[in-house]
mmCIF file of C-alpha atoms in Angstrom:
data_model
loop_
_atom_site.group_PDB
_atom_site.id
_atom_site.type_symbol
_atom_site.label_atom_id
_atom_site.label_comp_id
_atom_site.label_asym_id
_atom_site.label_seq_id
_atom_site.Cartn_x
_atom_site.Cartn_y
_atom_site.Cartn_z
ATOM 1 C CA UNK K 1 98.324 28.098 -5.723
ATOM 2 C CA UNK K 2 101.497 28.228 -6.716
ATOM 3 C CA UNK K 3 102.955 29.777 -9.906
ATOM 4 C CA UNK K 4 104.143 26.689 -11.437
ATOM 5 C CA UNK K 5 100.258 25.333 -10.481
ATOM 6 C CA UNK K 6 98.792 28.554 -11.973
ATOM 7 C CA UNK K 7 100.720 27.940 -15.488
ATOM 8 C CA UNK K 8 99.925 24.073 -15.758
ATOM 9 C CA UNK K 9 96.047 24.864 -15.054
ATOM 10 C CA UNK K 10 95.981 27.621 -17.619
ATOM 11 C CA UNK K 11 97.626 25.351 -20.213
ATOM 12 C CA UNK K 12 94.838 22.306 -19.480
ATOM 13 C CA UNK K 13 92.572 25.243 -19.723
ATOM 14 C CA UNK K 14 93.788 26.314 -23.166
ATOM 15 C CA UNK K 15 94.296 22.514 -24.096
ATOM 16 C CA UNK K 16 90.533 21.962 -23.143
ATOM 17 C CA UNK K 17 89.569 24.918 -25.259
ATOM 18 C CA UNK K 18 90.971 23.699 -28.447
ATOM 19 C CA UNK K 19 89.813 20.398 -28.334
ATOM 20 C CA UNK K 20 86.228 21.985 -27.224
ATOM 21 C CA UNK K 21 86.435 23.748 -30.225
ATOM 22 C CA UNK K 22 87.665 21.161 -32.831
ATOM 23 C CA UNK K 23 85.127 18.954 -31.385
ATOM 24 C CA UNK K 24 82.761 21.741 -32.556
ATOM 25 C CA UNK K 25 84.061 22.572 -35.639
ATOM 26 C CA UNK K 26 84.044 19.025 -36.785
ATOM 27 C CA UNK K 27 80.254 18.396 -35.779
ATOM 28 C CA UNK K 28 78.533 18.798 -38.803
ATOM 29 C CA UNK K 29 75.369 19.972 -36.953
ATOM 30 C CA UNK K 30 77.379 23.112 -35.306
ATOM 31 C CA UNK K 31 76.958 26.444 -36.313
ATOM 32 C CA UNK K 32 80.366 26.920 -35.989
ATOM 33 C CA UNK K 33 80.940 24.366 -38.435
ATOM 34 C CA UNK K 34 78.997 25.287 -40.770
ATOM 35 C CA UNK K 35 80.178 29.312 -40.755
ATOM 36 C CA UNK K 36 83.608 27.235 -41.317
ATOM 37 C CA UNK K 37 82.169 25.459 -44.372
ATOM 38 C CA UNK K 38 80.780 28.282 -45.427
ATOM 39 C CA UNK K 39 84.056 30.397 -45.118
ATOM 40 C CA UNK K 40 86.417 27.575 -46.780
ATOM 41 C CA UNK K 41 83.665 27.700 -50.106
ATOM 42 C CA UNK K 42 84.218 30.984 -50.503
ATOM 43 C CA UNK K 43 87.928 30.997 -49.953
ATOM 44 C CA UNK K 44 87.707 28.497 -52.310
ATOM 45 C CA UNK K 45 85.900 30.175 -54.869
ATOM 46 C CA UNK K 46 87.630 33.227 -54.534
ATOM 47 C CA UNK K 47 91.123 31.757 -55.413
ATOM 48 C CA UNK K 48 89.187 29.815 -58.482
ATOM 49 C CA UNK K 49 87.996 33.244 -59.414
ATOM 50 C CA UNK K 50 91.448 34.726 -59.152
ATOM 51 C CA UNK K 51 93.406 31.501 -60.984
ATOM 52 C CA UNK K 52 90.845 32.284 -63.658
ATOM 53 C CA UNK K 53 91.616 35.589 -64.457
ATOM 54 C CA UNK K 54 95.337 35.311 -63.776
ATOM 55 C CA UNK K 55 95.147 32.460 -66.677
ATOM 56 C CA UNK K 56 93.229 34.640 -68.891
ATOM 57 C CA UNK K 57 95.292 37.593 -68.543
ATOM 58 C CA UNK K 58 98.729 35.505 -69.295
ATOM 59 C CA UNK K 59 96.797 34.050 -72.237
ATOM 60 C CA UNK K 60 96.101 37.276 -73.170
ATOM 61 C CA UNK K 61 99.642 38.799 -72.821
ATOM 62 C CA UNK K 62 101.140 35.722 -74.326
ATOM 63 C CA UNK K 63 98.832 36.000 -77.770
ATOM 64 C CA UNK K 64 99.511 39.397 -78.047
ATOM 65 C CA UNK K 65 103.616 39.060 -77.986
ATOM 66 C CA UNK K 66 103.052 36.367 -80.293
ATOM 67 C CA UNK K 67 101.300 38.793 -82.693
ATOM 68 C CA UNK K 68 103.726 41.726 -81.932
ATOM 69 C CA UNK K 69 106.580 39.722 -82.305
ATOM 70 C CA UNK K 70 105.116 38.076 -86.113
ATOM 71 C CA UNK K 71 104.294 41.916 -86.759
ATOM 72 C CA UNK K 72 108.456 42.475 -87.035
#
């Protein structure tokens, strides 16, 4: 096999792979699928959790300017 041959079977190979693998992740019955799920919820919550407190904290900051700058 030549080297050219060698390169264009490894890229079917890795070509095959993906699409293996998004075939997986997309069946909803995988396991794979559903550790993805999984992971994107909790990404999900995570940032939620983070906006959250991010919000709070520049509510925070912002009321107590307010008050510091009414206090002179």
């Amino acid at each position: 096999m030549t080297s050219s041959n060698r390169s264009l079977a490894q890229y079917a190979t890795e070509i095959s792979d993906l699409g293996s693998l998004a075939a997986d992740i997309c069946n909803e019955d995988s396991l794979l699928h559903r550790d993805f799920a999984a992971s994107v919820e909790c990404i999900r919550d995570e940032v939620q959790l983070r906006r959250d407190h991010i919000c709070r904290d520049t509510s925070l900051i912002a009321g107590r300017n307010l008050f510091e700058f009414h206090q002179n």
